[in-house]
Short mmCIF file of C-alpha atoms in Angstrom, two decimals:
data_model
loop_
_atom_site.label_atom_id
_atom_site.label_comp_id
_atom_site.label_asym_id
_atom_site.label_seq_id
_atom_site.Cartn_x
_atom_site.Cartn_y
_atom_site.Cartn_z
CA MET A 822 92.48 113.17 97.82
CA LYS A 823 92.91 111.52 94.43
CA ARG A 824 89.83 109.63 93.21
CA TYR A 825 89.95 106.72 90.76
CA ASP A 826 87.32 105.81 88.17
CA ALA A 827 89.05 102.50 87.35
CA PHE A 828 91.30 100.00 89.06
CA PRO A 829 94.83 99.66 87.65
CA GLU A 830 95.20 97.39 84.65
CA PRO A 831 96.30 93.89 85.65
CA ILE A 832 100.01 93.30 85.93
CA GLY A 833 100.19 89.97 84.04
CA GLY A 834 99.68 88.81 80.48
CA TYR A 835 96.34 87.02 80.83
CA THR A 836 92.85 88.55 80.73
CA ALA A 837 91.15 87.95 84.09
CA GLY A 838 87.88 86.02 84.09
CA ARG A 839 85.50 85.93 87.05
CA THR A 840 82.72 83.55 87.95
CA GLN A 841 80.59 83.09 91.08
CA MET A 842 79.65 79.93 92.96
CA ASP A 843 77.44 79.29 96.00
CA PHE A 844 78.11 76.60 98.63
CA GLU A 845 76.26 75.07 101.57
CA TYR A 846 77.66 72.68 104.17
CA THR A 847 77.41 71.83 107.87
CA ALA A 848 80.38 72.97 109.97
CA SER A 849 81.96 71.14 112.91
CA ASP A 850 79.82 73.15 115.36
CA HIS A 851 76.74 71.77 113.50
CA SER A 852 75.85 75.19 112.09
CA LYS A 853 74.63 75.43 108.50
CA ARG A 854 77.06 77.53 106.46
CA GLU A 855 75.78 79.28 103.32
CA LEU A 856 78.63 80.84 101.38
CA THR A 857 79.47 82.41 98.06
CA ALA A 858 82.80 82.65 96.25
CA PHE A 859 84.15 84.73 93.40
CA VAL A 860 86.66 82.77 91.35
CA TYR A 861 89.15 84.77 89.28
CA TYR A 862 91.09 82.93 86.59
CA PRO A 863 93.31 83.38 83.51
CA SER A 864 91.62 83.78 80.13
CA ASP A 865 92.84 84.58 76.62
CA SER A 866 90.28 87.26 75.69
CA ASN A 867 87.53 89.38 77.23
CA GLU A 868 85.28 88.05 74.44
CA GLY A 869 83.96 91.57 73.85
CA LYS A 870 82.25 91.63 77.25
CA THR A 871 81.94 94.65 79.52
CA PRO A 872 83.93 94.52 82.78
CA SER A 873 82.44 92.80 85.83
CA THR A 874 80.44 94.91 88.27
CA TYR A 875 82.68 95.78 91.21
CA MET A 876 80.25 95.32 94.09
CA PHE A 877 76.52 94.78 94.09
CA PRO A 878 74.75 97.96 95.32
CA GLU A 879 72.67 95.83 97.72
CA VAL A 880 75.88 94.67 99.43
CA TYR A 881 77.21 98.22 99.65
CA GLU A 882 73.98 99.36 101.29
CA MET A 883 74.26 96.61 103.92
CA LEU A 884 77.44 98.24 105.19
CA HIS A 885 75.34 100.96 106.79
CA ASP A 886 73.40 98.35 108.77
CA GLN A 887 76.54 96.88 110.30
CA PRO A 888 76.99 97.51 114.03
CA LEU A 889 80.72 97.19 113.28
CA VAL A 890 80.63 100.42 111.28
CA THR A 891 80.92 103.30 113.71
CA LYS A 892 78.50 106.21 113.89
CA TYR A 893 81.17 108.35 112.26
CA MET A 894 81.39 106.04 109.26
CA LYS A 895 77.61 105.86 108.92
CA GLU A 896 77.53 109.62 108.53
CA LYS A 897 80.42 109.73 106.08
CA ASP A 898 80.87 107.13 103.32
CA PHE A 899 84.42 105.84 103.30
CA PHE A 900 84.55 104.07 99.94
CA SER A 901 82.78 104.10 96.58
CA ILE A 902 81.65 101.21 94.38
CA ASP A 903 81.55 103.38 91.26
CA ILE A 904 84.77 102.06 89.77
CA GLN A 905 85.66 100.00 86.69
CA THR A 906 87.16 96.55 87.19
CA TYR A 907 89.50 94.70 84.82
CA CYS A 908 87.87 91.30 85.13
CA TYR A 909 85.07 89.84 83.02
CA ASP A 910 82.30 87.44 83.99
CA ASP A 911 82.22 83.83 82.79
CA LEU A 912 84.99 83.82 80.21
CA ALA A 913 86.58 80.64 78.86
CA LEU A 914 89.60 79.40 80.81
CA SER A 915 92.86 80.12 78.98
CA GLY A 916 94.18 77.38 76.73
CA LYS A 917 97.81 78.46 77.05
CA GLU A 918 98.59 76.01 79.87
CA LYS A 919 97.15 72.60 80.63
CA ARG A 920 96.67 73.38 84.33
CA TYR A 921 96.70 76.47 86.55
CA PRO A 922 97.74 76.75 90.23
CA VAL A 923 95.15 77.65 92.88
CA LEU A 924 95.11 80.38 95.55
CA PHE A 925 92.54 81.55 98.10
CA TYR A 926 91.96 85.15 99.25
CA VAL A 927 90.34 85.95 102.63
CA CYS A 928 89.04 89.50 103.12
CA GLY A 929 89.03 91.35 106.43
CA GLY A 930 86.31 90.95 109.04
CA GLY A 931 83.18 92.93 108.19
CA GLY A 932 84.36 93.30 104.61
CA SER A 933 83.28 91.71 101.37
CA PRO A 934 84.91 89.11 99.10
CA GLU A 935 85.04 91.80 96.39
CA TRP A 936 87.42 93.90 98.52
CA GLY A 937 90.34 91.90 97.09
CA THR A 938 89.43 92.48 93.45
CA VAL A 939 92.72 94.22 92.59
CA ILE A 940 95.03 91.54 94.03
CA CYS A 941 92.80 88.69 92.78
CA THR A 942 92.68 90.17 89.26
CA ASP A 943 96.44 90.71 89.26
CA LEU A 944 97.09 87.12 90.35
CA ALA A 945 94.64 85.75 87.76
CA SER A 946 96.42 87.78 85.08
CA MET A 947 99.66 86.08 86.20
CA GLY A 948 98.15 82.62 85.67
CA TYR A 949 96.58 81.72 89.03
CA VAL A 950 93.02 80.62 89.80
CA VAL A 951 92.01 82.68 92.86
CA VAL A 952 89.02 81.94 95.11
CA SER A 953 87.62 84.76 97.29
CA ILE A 954 84.96 83.53 99.74
CA GLY A 955 82.11 85.37 101.42
CA HIS A 956 82.14 83.93 104.96
CA GLN A 957 78.80 83.75 106.78
CA ASN A 958 78.47 86.03 109.87
CA SER A 959 81.92 87.64 109.52
CA THR A 960 81.60 89.22 106.03
CA MET A 961 78.87 90.68 103.81
CA TYR A 962 77.92 89.32 100.38
CA LYS A 963 75.24 88.55 97.83
CA CYS A 964 74.92 84.94 96.73
CA LYS A 965 74.63 84.05 93.07
CA ASP A 966 70.98 83.16 93.72
CA GLY A 967 70.35 86.68 95.06
CA ARG A 968 70.26 86.05 98.82
CA LEU A 969 71.96 88.71 100.95
CA PHE A 970 74.11 88.01 104.02
CA ASN A 971 75.37 90.72 106.35
CA VAL A 972 77.77 90.59 109.26
CA SER A 973 76.08 89.14 112.35
CA LYS A 974 75.61 91.07 115.57
CA ASP A 975 77.52 88.38 117.47
CA PHE A 976 80.60 88.86 115.27
CA SER A 977 80.36 92.65 115.49
CA ASP A 978 80.03 92.40 119.27
CA ALA A 979 83.11 90.15 119.43
CA ILE A 980 85.20 92.63 117.42
CA MET A 981 84.01 95.60 119.48
CA ALA A 982 84.52 93.78 122.77
CA PHE A 983 88.10 92.96 121.78
CA SER A 984 88.90 96.52 120.68
CA GLU A 985 87.39 98.01 123.86
CA ASP A 986 88.74 95.42 126.31
CA PRO A 987 90.74 97.23 129.05
CA GLU A 988 93.48 94.57 129.07
CA MET A 989 93.81 94.75 125.29
CA MET A 990 93.89 98.55 125.36
CA ALA A 991 96.65 98.43 127.98
CA LEU A 992 98.68 96.04 125.83
CA ALA A 993 98.11 98.19 122.74
CA GLY A 994 99.45 101.17 124.65
CA GLN A 995 102.72 99.30 125.19
CA MET A 996 103.25 98.44 121.52
CA THR A 997 106.25 100.26 120.08
CA MET A 998 107.76 100.55 116.63
CA ARG A 999 110.45 97.96 115.88
CA PRO A 1000 110.42 96.13 119.23
CA ASP A 1001 113.02 93.51 120.01
CA ASP A 1002 111.89 89.94 119.31
CA GLU A 1003 111.54 88.94 122.95
CA THR A 1004 109.28 91.90 123.73
CA ALA A 1005 107.12 91.38 120.63
CA ILE A 1006 106.68 87.65 121.32
CA GLU A 1007 105.77 88.32 124.95
CA THR A 1008 103.22 90.98 123.94
CA CYS A 1009 101.75 88.67 121.29
CA ARG A 1010 101.47 85.84 123.81
CA ASN A 1011 99.73 88.16 126.28
CA VAL A 1012 97.24 89.25 123.61
CA LEU A 1013 96.49 85.68 122.56
CA THR A 1014 95.75 84.55 126.12
CA LEU A 1015 93.09 87.24 126.69
CA PRO A 1016 89.73 85.56 127.49
CA ILE A 1017 87.99 88.13 125.28
CA LEU A 1018 89.59 86.48 122.22
CA HIS A 1019 87.65 83.23 122.50
CA GLN A 1020 84.74 84.33 120.27
CA LEU A 1021 86.98 85.92 117.64
CA THR A 1022 89.07 82.77 117.45
CA LYS A 1023 85.91 80.70 116.93
CA TYR A 1024 85.00 82.75 113.85
CA SER A 1025 88.55 82.46 112.47
CA GLU A 1026 88.31 78.68 112.78
CA LEU A 1027 84.91 78.64 111.04
CA GLN A 1028 86.33 80.70 108.19
CA ALA A 1029 89.16 78.16 107.90
CA GLU A 1030 86.55 75.39 107.66
CA ASP A 1031 84.88 77.36 104.85
CA VAL A 1032 88.17 77.46 102.95
CA ARG A 1033 88.76 73.75 103.38
CA TYR A 1034 85.21 72.99 102.18
CA ALA A 1035 85.70 75.21 99.12
CA ALA A 1036 89.01 73.43 98.47
CA ASN A 1037 87.16 70.10 98.54
CA TYR A 1038 84.73 71.56 96.01
CA LEU A 1039 87.59 72.59 93.70
CA TYR A 1040 88.96 69.07 93.81
CA LYS A 1041 85.54 67.85 92.62
CA LEU A 1042 85.54 70.43 89.82
CA ASP A 1043 88.99 69.32 88.72
CA SER A 1044 88.10 65.61 88.82
CA GLY A 1045 84.96 66.15 86.76
CA GLU A 1046 82.68 64.95 89.56
CA LEU A 1047 81.06 68.39 89.17
CA ASN A 1048 80.84 70.03 85.76
CA SER A 1049 82.78 73.28 85.16
CA ILE A 1050 85.44 74.95 83.03
CA PHE A 1051 88.00 73.73 85.61
CA ASN A 1052 87.59 70.01 84.79
CA GLY A 1053 91.14 68.63 84.56
CA ARG A 1054 92.60 72.15 84.54
CA LEU A 1055 93.70 72.82 88.14
CA GLN A 1056 97.32 72.32 89.21
CA LEU A 1057 96.60 70.89 92.65
CA ASP A 1058 99.58 68.60 93.11
CA ALA A 1059 101.92 71.57 93.69
CA GLY A 1060 99.86 72.62 96.71
CA MET A 1061 97.57 75.62 97.05
CA GLY A 1062 98.37 79.04 98.49
CA ILE A 1063 96.28 81.36 100.64
CA VAL A 1064 96.45 85.07 101.47
CA GLY A 1065 94.35 87.05 103.94
CA HIS A 1066 94.00 90.68 104.96
CA SER A 1067 93.47 91.81 108.56
CA TYR A 1068 91.07 89.38 110.27
CA GLY A 1069 91.51 87.14 107.23
CA GLY A 1070 95.17 86.65 108.16
CA PRO A 1071 94.62 84.28 111.09
CA THR A 1072 92.33 82.22 108.85
CA THR A 1073 95.16 81.80 106.33
CA ALA A 1074 97.52 80.62 109.06
CA ILE A 1075 94.98 78.17 110.54
CA VAL A 1076 94.40 76.71 107.06
CA CYS A 1077 98.16 76.30 106.54
CA ARG A 1078 98.49 74.61 109.94
CA ASP A 1079 95.57 72.20 109.49
CA ASP A 1080 95.49 71.32 105.78
CA ASP A 1081 98.46 69.72 104.04
CA ARG A 1082 96.97 70.55 100.64
CA PHE A 1083 98.13 74.13 101.24
CA ALA A 1084 101.80 74.84 100.57
CA CYS A 1085 102.19 78.35 102.01
CA GLY A 1086 100.36 81.47 103.18
CA ILE A 1087 100.48 85.26 103.47
CA GLY A 1088 98.99 87.72 105.98
CA PHE A 1089 98.46 91.42 105.19
CA ASP A 1090 98.56 93.57 108.35
CA SER A 1091 97.03 90.69 110.29
CA GLY A 1092 97.04 89.00 113.70
CA ALA A 1093 97.55 85.54 115.16
CA PHE A 1094 94.19 84.66 116.76
CA GLY A 1095 94.03 80.95 117.53
CA LEU A 1096 97.74 80.39 116.87
CA LEU A 1097 99.31 80.58 120.34
CA ASP A 1098 101.26 77.30 120.24
CA SER A 1099 100.90 76.48 116.54
CA ASP A 1100 103.64 75.30 114.21
CA LEU A 1101 102.28 76.19 110.76
CA LYS A 1102 104.80 73.81 109.14
CA LYS A 1103 104.51 75.96 106.00
CA PRO A 1104 106.38 79.00 104.66
CA PHE A 1105 104.52 82.15 105.70
CA LEU A 1106 104.93 85.81 104.76
CA LEU A 1107 103.70 88.77 106.81
CA LEU A 1108 103.48 92.17 105.11
CA PHE A 1109 102.41 94.77 107.66
CA SER A 1110 102.57 98.27 109.08
CA GLU A 1111 104.20 98.94 112.46
CA PRO A 1112 103.55 98.26 115.29
CA ASN A 1113 101.74 95.14 113.99
CA TYR A 1114 104.74 92.88 114.69
CA HIS A 1115 103.43 92.68 118.28
CA MET A 1116 100.25 91.02 116.97
CA ASN A 1117 101.91 88.22 115.00
CA ALA A 1118 105.43 87.65 116.39
CA ILE A 1119 104.38 84.26 117.79
CA ILE A 1120 103.89 82.85 114.27
CA GLY A 1121 107.57 82.96 113.37
CA ALA A 1122 108.62 81.92 116.86
CA ASN A 1123 106.70 78.65 116.45
CA ASN A 1124 106.91 77.96 112.71
CA SER A 1125 109.37 75.24 111.68
CA MET A 1126 109.42 76.62 108.12
CA GLU A 1127 110.44 80.06 106.88
CA THR A 1128 108.50 83.05 108.21
CA TYR A 1129 109.17 86.45 106.64
CA TYR A 1130 108.28 89.74 108.35
CA PHE A 1131 108.26 92.74 105.99
CA SER A 1132 107.43 96.13 107.50
CA VAL A 1133 105.86 98.69 105.13
CA ASP A 1134 106.32 102.38 106.01
CA HIS A 1135 103.64 105.02 105.36
CA ALA A 1136 100.85 102.48 104.79
CA ALA A 1137 97.46 102.43 106.54
CA HIS A 1138 95.55 99.27 107.45
CA LEU A 1139 93.05 99.52 104.57
CA ASP A 1140 95.78 100.23 102.00
CA TYR A 1141 96.23 96.44 101.73
CA CYS A 1142 92.80 96.04 100.07
CA ASP A 1143 90.78 97.73 97.32
CA ILE A 1144 89.97 100.74 99.52
CA LEU A 1145 93.39 101.93 98.35
CA PHE A 1146 91.55 102.92 95.14
CA THR A 1147 87.88 103.07 96.18
CA GLY A 1148 88.41 105.10 99.35
CA VAL A 1149 86.89 108.57 99.65
CA ASN A 1150 87.99 109.35 103.22
CA GLU A 1151 91.55 110.67 103.36
CA GLU A 1152 91.87 109.85 107.05
CA LEU A 1153 91.84 106.13 106.25
CA ARG A 1154 94.65 106.33 103.69
CA GLY A 1155 98.37 106.09 104.31
CA GLU A 1156 100.94 108.44 102.79
CA ARG A 1157 102.32 105.97 100.26
CA ASP A 1158 101.31 106.44 96.59
CA ALA A 1159 98.39 104.14 95.74
CA MET A 1160 99.95 102.66 92.60
CA GLU A 1161 103.23 102.03 94.39
CA MET A 1162 101.39 100.33 97.27
CA ARG A 1163 99.44 98.12 94.87
CA ASN A 1164 102.62 97.25 92.97
CA LEU A 1165 104.54 96.19 96.06
CA VAL A 1166 101.65 94.15 97.52
CA THR A 1167 101.18 92.31 94.21
CA ASP A 1168 104.94 91.89 93.75
CA TYR A 1169 105.58 90.36 97.18
CA THR A 1170 102.49 88.16 96.89
CA GLY A 1171 103.18 86.91 93.37
CA THR A 1172 106.89 86.37 94.03
CA PHE A 1173 106.21 84.39 97.21
CA PHE A 1174 103.68 82.09 95.54
CA ASP A 1175 105.80 81.74 92.39
CA HIS A 1176 108.68 80.51 94.56
CA TYR A 1177 106.88 78.23 97.00
CA ILE A 1178 104.17 76.82 94.71
CA LEU A 1179 105.69 76.95 91.23
CA GLN A 1180 109.31 76.51 92.40
CA LYS A 1181 110.48 79.46 90.31
CA PRO A 1182 113.95 80.88 91.11
CA VAL A 1183 112.53 84.15 92.49
CA HIS A 1184 112.78 85.37 96.09
CA VAL A 1185 110.94 88.01 98.12
CA GLU A 1186 114.25 88.95 99.72
CA SER A 1187 115.46 90.18 96.32
CA LEU A 1188 112.62 92.71 95.97
CA SER A 1189 113.43 96.34 96.70
CA TYR A 1190 110.93 99.07 97.58
CA ASP A 1191 111.65 102.23 99.56
CA GLY A 1192 110.44 101.84 103.12
CA VAL A 1193 109.82 98.08 102.88
CA ASP A 1194 112.21 96.27 105.22
CA LEU A 1195 112.72 92.61 106.09
CA ILE A 1196 112.82 93.03 109.86
CA LYS A 1197 112.87 89.32 110.65
CA LYS A 1198 113.19 85.95 108.94
CA THR A 1199 112.80 82.86 111.09
CA SER A 1200 112.99 79.13 110.56
CA ARG A 1201 113.31 76.32 113.11
CA LYS A 1202 113.78 73.75 110.34
#
């Protein structure tokens, strides 16, 4: 298995800056939420700084305390943090444009906000400000002030209960490659009505609240109510975008459904928890590996705006995040070349946001990669 000592160089023309912010707020269930966020952004120079640390060792060590990580994984590390990034801490914001558009990235459940460093760095190098949040209970992270947060036992139990649920296992056994739409929608509906999903849906909704709170915070940074390099520099009137991997995907869709400040969203190999009868009312792109269409077919069936379903051959679930380059366990990797996989994920993501946020004349349907097929495009508009 090929090992990498550095991430790929960013695809765009800007240097990528990175800064960290901590947040606290009270959620709708009256719980106190203590979060952190890494913000990636376009800069003109690395100012002679060394690259940002990929992941704090203390966070990496917490992985082995997660009930979510199986006994097999505890005995065999599946990714490394010894890799060079291409972002730099606390640079000046680029002066090339007056304002920069805003995106959010949501990592998978049990993961870390740093797991999207490659895509976030790429998007920052293309001129986007990208916010990657550490969500309390469902992800692991170190706050800027040094406090450590690991995945909670309740969240781990909810994930394990879902994966081991006899009804879910029976439905999974029926999932085929390239099902017809009617079958996929019926399967998706059956999954989403499982009682076991209630807890998982609750965490997705809390993550969506985190995103909306962080969006409020960005508005305050832009207005100057809070002091930062982003004062008067965020292009918020065009609408924000959001992308999520795996368990982060339902969060992106819930945010699109509930917050009109968001213009569009993307899910990487994700599901539709909490979205049974939801019209997102926003363009949405799903990039996934078969037979995942069964897990998200309901989104396009209900969405009044465009929904794109792109199937990616020879890709594994963790190929959609940094483990594509940090992974050390060949069993978790797909067969597709790592650089090609990164290029297509960045290309589809950047093209989608460029079109729907910046109104550029570019279209995801015009992209061409071997084994990437548009299997469905829906719109009830």
